[in-house]
Amino acid sequence: GEQMPVDQCFPFLRRESRLFEDLGFNPAEIPVVIRADHRCPHGSIVEMKRIAQEAGFRKFALRVRIRPDDTDD
């Protein structure tokens, strides 16, 4: 997975969606994994999901990283 600003994700996700279609897969059946940590605002996760839906994806998994040594930078 690549790390990128939410507002720059649509072209990447649309390209991935088209690639899956070209390979004969339905993007709506391909899970998108959204990774975040405690510093990520909830609104950014919601926006990421919305953008992925616009690109044709419908399945999502959220991976949250919580470590005791994380600090607020």
CSV table of C-alpha atoms in Angstrom, one decimal:
chain,number,residue,atom,x,y,z
A,1,GLY,CA,0.0,0.0,0.0
A,2,GLU,CA,1.0,3.5,-0.8
A,3,GLN,CA,0.6,6.5,1.5
A,4,MET,CA,-0.9,9.5,-0.2
A,5,PRO,CA,-3.2,12.4,0.6
A,6,VAL,CA,-6.9,11.6,0.4
A,7,ASP,CA,-7.5,14.4,-2.1
A,8,GLN,CA,-5.0,12.7,-4.6
A,9,CYS,CA,-6.5,9.2,-4.4
A,10,PHE,CA,-9.2,9.3,-7.0
A,11,PRO,CA,-7.0,9.0,-10.1
A,12,PHE,CA,-5.1,6.1,-8.5
A,13,LEU,CA,-8.2,4.3,-7.5
A,14,ARG,CA,-9.9,4.8,-10.8
A,15,ARG,CA,-6.9,3.4,-12.6
A,16,GLU,CA,-6.9,0.4,-10.3
A,17,SER,CA,-10.6,-0.1,-10.9
A,18,ARG,CA,-10.1,-0.1,-14.7
A,19,LEU,CA,-7.2,-2.5,-14.4
A,20,PHE,CA,-9.4,-4.9,-12.5
A,21,GLU,CA,-12.1,-4.5,-15.1
A,22,ASP,CA,-9.6,-5.2,-17.9
A,23,LEU,CA,-8.5,-8.4,-16.1
A,24,GLY,CA,-12.1,-9.5,-15.9
A,25,PHE,CA,-12.8,-8.7,-12.3
A,26,ASN,CA,-15.6,-6.6,-10.9
A,27,PRO,CA,-14.1,-3.8,-8.8
A,28,ALA,CA,-17.2,-3.9,-6.5
A,29,GLU,CA,-16.0,-7.3,-5.4
A,30,ILE,CA,-12.4,-6.3,-4.6
A,31,PRO,CA,-11.8,-5.1,-1.0
A,32,VAL,CA,-10.1,-1.8,-0.4
A,33,VAL,CA,-8.0,-1.7,2.7
A,34,ILE,CA,-7.9,1.7,4.4
A,35,ARG,CA,-5.0,1.9,6.9
A,36,ALA,CA,-4.9,4.6,9.6
A,37,ASP,CA,-3.5,5.5,13.0
A,38,HIS,CA,-4.7,7.7,15.8
A,39,ARG,CA,-3.5,10.8,14.0
A,40,CYS,CA,-5.9,10.3,11.1
A,41,PRO,CA,-9.1,12.4,11.4
A,42,HIS,CA,-12.3,10.3,11.1
A,43,GLY,CA,-13.5,12.6,8.3
A,44,SER,CA,-10.5,11.6,6.2
A,45,ILE,CA,-11.4,8.0,6.5
A,46,VAL,CA,-15.0,8.7,5.5
A,47,GLU,CA,-13.8,10.8,2.5
A,48,MET,CA,-11.4,8.0,1.4
A,49,LYS,CA,-14.3,5.6,1.4
A,50,ARG,CA,-16.5,8.0,-0.6
A,51,ILE,CA,-13.7,8.5,-3.2
A,52,ALA,CA,-13.2,4.7,-3.5
A,53,GLN,CA,-16.9,4.2,-4.0
A,54,GLU,CA,-16.8,6.8,-6.8
A,55,ALA,CA,-14.1,4.7,-8.4
A,56,GLY,CA,-16.3,1.6,-8.4
A,57,PHE,CA,-15.2,-0.2,-5.2
A,58,ARG,CA,-17.8,-1.3,-2.7
A,59,LYS,CA,-16.0,-3.5,-0.1
A,60,PHE,CA,-13.9,-2.0,2.6
A,61,ALA,CA,-11.7,-3.0,5.5
A,62,LEU,CA,-10.2,-0.6,8.0
A,63,ARG,CA,-6.9,-1.4,9.6
A,64,VAL,CA,-6.0,0.7,12.6
A,65,ARG,CA,-2.6,0.7,14.1
A,66,ILE,CA,-2.4,1.2,17.9
A,67,ARG,CA,0.9,1.0,19.6
A,68,PRO,CA,1.7,2.0,23.2
A,69,ASP,CA,4.7,4.0,22.1
A,70,ASP,CA,2.8,6.2,19.6
A,71,THR,CA,3.0,9.8,20.6
A,72,ASP,CA,1.1,12.9,19.4
A,73,ASP,CA,3.6,14.6,17.1
